[in-house]
mmCIF file with all atom_site columns, C-alpha atoms in Angstrom:
data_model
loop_
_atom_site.group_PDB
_atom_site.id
_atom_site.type_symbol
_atom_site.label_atom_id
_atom_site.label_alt_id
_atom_site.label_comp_id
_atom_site.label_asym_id
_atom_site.label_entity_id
_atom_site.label_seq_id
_atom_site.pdbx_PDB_ins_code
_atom_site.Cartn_x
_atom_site.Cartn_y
_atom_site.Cartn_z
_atom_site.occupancy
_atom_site.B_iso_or_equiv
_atom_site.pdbx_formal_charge
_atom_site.auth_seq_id
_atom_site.auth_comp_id
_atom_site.auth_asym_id
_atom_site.auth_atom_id
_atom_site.pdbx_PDB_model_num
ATOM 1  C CA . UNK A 1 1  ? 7.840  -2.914  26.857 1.00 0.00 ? 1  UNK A CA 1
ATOM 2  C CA . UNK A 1 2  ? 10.606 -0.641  25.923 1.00 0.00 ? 2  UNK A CA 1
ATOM 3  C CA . UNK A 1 3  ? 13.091 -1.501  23.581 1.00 0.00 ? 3  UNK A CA 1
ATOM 4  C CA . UNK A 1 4  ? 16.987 -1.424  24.416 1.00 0.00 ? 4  UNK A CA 1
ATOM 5  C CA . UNK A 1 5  ? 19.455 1.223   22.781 1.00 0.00 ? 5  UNK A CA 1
ATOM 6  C CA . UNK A 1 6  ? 22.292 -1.412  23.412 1.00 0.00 ? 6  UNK A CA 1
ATOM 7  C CA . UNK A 1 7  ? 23.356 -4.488  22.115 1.00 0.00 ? 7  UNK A CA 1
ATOM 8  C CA . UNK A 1 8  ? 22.081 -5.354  18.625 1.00 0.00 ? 8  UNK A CA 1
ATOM 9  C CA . UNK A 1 9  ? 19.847 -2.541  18.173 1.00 0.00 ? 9  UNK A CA 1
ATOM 10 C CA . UNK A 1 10 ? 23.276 -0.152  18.214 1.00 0.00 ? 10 UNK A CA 1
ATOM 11 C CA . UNK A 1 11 ? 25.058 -2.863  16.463 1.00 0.00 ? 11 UNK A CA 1
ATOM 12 C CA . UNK A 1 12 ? 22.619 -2.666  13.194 1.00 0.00 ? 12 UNK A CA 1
ATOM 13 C CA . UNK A 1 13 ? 22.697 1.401   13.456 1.00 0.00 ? 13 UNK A CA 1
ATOM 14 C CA . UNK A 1 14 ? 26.372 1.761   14.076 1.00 0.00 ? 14 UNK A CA 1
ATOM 15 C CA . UNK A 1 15 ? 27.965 2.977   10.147 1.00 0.00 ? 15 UNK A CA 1
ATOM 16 C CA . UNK A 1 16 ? 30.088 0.195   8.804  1.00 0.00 ? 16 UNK A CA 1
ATOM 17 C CA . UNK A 1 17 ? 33.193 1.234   7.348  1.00 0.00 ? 17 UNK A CA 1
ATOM 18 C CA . UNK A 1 18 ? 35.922 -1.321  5.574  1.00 0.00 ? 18 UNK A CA 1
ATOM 19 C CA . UNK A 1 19 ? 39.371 -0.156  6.756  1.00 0.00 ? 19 UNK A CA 1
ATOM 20 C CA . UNK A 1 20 ? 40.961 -2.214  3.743  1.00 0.00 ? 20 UNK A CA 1
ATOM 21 C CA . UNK A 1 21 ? 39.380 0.569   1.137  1.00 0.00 ? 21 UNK A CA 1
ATOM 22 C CA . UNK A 1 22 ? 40.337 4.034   2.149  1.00 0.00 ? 22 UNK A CA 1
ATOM 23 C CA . UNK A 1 23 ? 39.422 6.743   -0.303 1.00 0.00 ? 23 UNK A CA 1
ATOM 24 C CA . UNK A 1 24 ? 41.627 9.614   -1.899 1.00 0.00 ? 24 UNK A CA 1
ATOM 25 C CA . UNK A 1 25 ? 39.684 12.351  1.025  1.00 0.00 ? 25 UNK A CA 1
ATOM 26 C CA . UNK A 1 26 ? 40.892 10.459  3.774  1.00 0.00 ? 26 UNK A CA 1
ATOM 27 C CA . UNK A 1 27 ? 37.022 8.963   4.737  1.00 0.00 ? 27 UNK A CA 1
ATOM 28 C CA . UNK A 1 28 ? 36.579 4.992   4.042  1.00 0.00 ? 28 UNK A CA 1
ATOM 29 C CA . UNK A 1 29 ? 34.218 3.150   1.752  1.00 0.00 ? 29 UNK A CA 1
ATOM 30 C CA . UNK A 1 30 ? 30.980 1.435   2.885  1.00 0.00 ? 30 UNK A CA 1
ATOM 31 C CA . UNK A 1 31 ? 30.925 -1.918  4.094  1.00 0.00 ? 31 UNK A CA 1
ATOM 32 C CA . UNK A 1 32 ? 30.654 -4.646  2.279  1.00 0.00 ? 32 UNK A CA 1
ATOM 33 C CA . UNK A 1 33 ? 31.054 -6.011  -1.662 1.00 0.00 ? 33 UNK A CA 1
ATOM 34 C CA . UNK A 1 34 ? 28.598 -7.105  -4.910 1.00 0.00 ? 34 UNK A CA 1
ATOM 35 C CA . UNK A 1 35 ? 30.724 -9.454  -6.068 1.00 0.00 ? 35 UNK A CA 1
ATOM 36 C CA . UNK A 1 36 ? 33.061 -11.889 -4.180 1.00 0.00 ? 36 UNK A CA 1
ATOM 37 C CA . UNK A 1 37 ? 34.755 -14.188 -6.421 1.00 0.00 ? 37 UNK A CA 1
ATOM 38 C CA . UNK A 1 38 ? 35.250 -11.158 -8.856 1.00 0.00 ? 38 UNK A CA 1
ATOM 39 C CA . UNK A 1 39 ? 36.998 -8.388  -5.914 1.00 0.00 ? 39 UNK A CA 1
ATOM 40 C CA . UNK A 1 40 ? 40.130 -7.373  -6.470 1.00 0.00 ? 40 UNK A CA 1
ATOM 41 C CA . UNK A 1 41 ? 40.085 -5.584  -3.816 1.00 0.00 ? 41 UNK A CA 1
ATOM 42 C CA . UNK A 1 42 ? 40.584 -8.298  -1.058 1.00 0.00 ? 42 UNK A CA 1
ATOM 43 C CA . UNK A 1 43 ? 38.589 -9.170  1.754  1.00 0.00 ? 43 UNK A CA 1
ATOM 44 C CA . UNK A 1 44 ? 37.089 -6.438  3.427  1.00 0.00 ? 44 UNK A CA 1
ATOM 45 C CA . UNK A 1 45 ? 37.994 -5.589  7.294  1.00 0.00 ? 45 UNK A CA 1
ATOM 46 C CA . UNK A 1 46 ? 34.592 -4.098  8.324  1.00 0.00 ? 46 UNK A CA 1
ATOM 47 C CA . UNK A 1 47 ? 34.682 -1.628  11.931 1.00 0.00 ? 47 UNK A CA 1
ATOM 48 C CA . UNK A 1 48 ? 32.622 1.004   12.968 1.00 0.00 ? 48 UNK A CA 1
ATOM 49 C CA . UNK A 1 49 ? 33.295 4.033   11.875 1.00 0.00 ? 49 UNK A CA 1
ATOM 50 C CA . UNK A 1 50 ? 33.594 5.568   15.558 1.00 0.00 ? 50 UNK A CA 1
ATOM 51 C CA . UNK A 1 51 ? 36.538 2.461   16.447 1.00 0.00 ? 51 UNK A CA 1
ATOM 52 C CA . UNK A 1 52 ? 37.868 3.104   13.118 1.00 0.00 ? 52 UNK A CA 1
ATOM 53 C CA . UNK A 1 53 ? 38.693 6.970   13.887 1.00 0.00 ? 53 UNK A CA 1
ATOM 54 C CA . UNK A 1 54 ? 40.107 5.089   17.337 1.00 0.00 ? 54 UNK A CA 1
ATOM 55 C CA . UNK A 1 55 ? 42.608 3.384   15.434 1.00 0.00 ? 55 UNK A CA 1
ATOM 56 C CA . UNK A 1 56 ? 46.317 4.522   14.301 1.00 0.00 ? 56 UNK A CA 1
ATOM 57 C CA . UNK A 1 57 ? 47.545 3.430   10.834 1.00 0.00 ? 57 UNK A CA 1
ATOM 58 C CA . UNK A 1 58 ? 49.354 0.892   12.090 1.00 0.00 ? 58 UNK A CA 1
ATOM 59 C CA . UNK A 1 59 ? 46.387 -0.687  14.151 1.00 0.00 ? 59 UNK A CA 1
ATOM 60 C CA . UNK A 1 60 ? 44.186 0.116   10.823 1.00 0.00 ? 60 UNK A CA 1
ATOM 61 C CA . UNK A 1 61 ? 47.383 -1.798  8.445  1.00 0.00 ? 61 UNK A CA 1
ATOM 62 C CA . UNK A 1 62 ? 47.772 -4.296  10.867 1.00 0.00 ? 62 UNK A CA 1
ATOM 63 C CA . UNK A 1 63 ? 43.902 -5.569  11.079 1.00 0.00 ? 63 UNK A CA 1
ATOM 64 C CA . UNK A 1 64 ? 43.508 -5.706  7.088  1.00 0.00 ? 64 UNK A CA 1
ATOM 65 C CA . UNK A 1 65 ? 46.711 -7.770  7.007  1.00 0.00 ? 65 UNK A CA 1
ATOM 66 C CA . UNK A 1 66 ? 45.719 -10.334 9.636  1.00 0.00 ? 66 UNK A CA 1
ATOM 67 C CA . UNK A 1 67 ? 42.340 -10.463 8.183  1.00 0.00 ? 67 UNK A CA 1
ATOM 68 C CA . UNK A 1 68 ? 43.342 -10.752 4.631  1.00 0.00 ? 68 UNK A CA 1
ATOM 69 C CA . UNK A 1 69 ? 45.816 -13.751 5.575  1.00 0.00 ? 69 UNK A CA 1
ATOM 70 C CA . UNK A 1 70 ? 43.354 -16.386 6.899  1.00 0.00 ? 70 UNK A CA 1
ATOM 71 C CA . UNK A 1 71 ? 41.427 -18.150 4.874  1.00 0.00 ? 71 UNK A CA 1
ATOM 72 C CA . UNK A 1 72 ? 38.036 -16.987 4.001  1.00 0.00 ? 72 UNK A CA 1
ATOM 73 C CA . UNK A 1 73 ? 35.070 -18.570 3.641  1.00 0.00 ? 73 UNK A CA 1
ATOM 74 C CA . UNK A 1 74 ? 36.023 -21.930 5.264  1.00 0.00 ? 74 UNK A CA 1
ATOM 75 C CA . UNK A 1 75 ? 32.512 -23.749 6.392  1.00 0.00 ? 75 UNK A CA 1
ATOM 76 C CA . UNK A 1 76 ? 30.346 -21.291 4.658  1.00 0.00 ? 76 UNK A CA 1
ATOM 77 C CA . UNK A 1 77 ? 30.886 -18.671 7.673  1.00 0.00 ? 77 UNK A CA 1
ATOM 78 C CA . UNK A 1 78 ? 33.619 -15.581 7.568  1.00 0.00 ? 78 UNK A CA 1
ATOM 79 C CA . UNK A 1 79 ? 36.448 -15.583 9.534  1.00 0.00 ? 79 UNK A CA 1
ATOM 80 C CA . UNK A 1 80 ? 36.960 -13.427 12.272 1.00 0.00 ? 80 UNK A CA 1
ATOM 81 C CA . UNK A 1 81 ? 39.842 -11.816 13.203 1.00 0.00 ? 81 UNK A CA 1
ATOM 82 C CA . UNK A 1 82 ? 40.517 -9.518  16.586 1.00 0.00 ? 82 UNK A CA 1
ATOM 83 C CA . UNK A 1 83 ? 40.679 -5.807  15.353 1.00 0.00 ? 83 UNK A CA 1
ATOM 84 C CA . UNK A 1 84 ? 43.044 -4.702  17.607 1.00 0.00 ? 84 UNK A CA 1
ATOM 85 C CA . UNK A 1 85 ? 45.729 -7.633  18.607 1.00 0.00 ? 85 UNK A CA 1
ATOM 86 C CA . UNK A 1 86 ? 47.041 -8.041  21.706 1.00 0.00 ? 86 UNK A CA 1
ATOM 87 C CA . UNK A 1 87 ? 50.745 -7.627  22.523 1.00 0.00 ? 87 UNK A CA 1
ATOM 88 C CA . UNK A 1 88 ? 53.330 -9.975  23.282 1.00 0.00 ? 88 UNK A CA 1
ATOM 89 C CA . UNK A 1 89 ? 53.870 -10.292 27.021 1.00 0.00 ? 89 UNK A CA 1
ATOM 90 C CA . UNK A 1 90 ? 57.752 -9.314  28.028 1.00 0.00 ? 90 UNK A CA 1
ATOM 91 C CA . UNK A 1 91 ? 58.873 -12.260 30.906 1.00 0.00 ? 91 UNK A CA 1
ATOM 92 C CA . UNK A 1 92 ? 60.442 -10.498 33.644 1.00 0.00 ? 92 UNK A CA 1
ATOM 93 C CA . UNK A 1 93 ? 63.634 -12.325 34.794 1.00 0.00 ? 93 UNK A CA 1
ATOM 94 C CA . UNK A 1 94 ? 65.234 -11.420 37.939 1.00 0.00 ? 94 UNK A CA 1
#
């Protein structure tokens, strides 16, 4: 039997990259943290690196603030946030 290339085989491969921790060359850091309680760096905002080089600042600033503003941890479980969030719909009046 063959194995897939899809799905959560290329989820596991993909490079994780936390758009909240940008470093001084322009690259970002590694997903993920050692120590929770103790970050002062805030909640991380992990992407791939591929839909992170996708993204403008904005869309980058954006996701790390609507991430960052939830509540964390609630249950145990992360919370998830959209990375890229959708825009407000404009009513057409005639």
């Amino acid at each position: 039997m063959a194995r897939s290339s899809g799905g959560l085989t290329k989820w596991f491969k993909e490079d994780w990259v936390d758009l909240g921790r940008k470093k001084k060359d322009g690259s970002y850091a590694k997903c993920g943290r050692k120590k929770a309680s103790k970050s002062s760096k805030g909640y991380p905002k992990c992407v791939p690196r591929a839909k992170a080089a996708s993204m403008t600042a904005s869309q980058k600033k954006s996701a790390v603030a609507r991430k960052r503003a939830k509540p964390q941890g609630v249950g145990g479980k992360p919370t998830r946030v959209a990375t890229i969030a959708k825009g407000k719909r404009k009513t057409r009046r005639a």
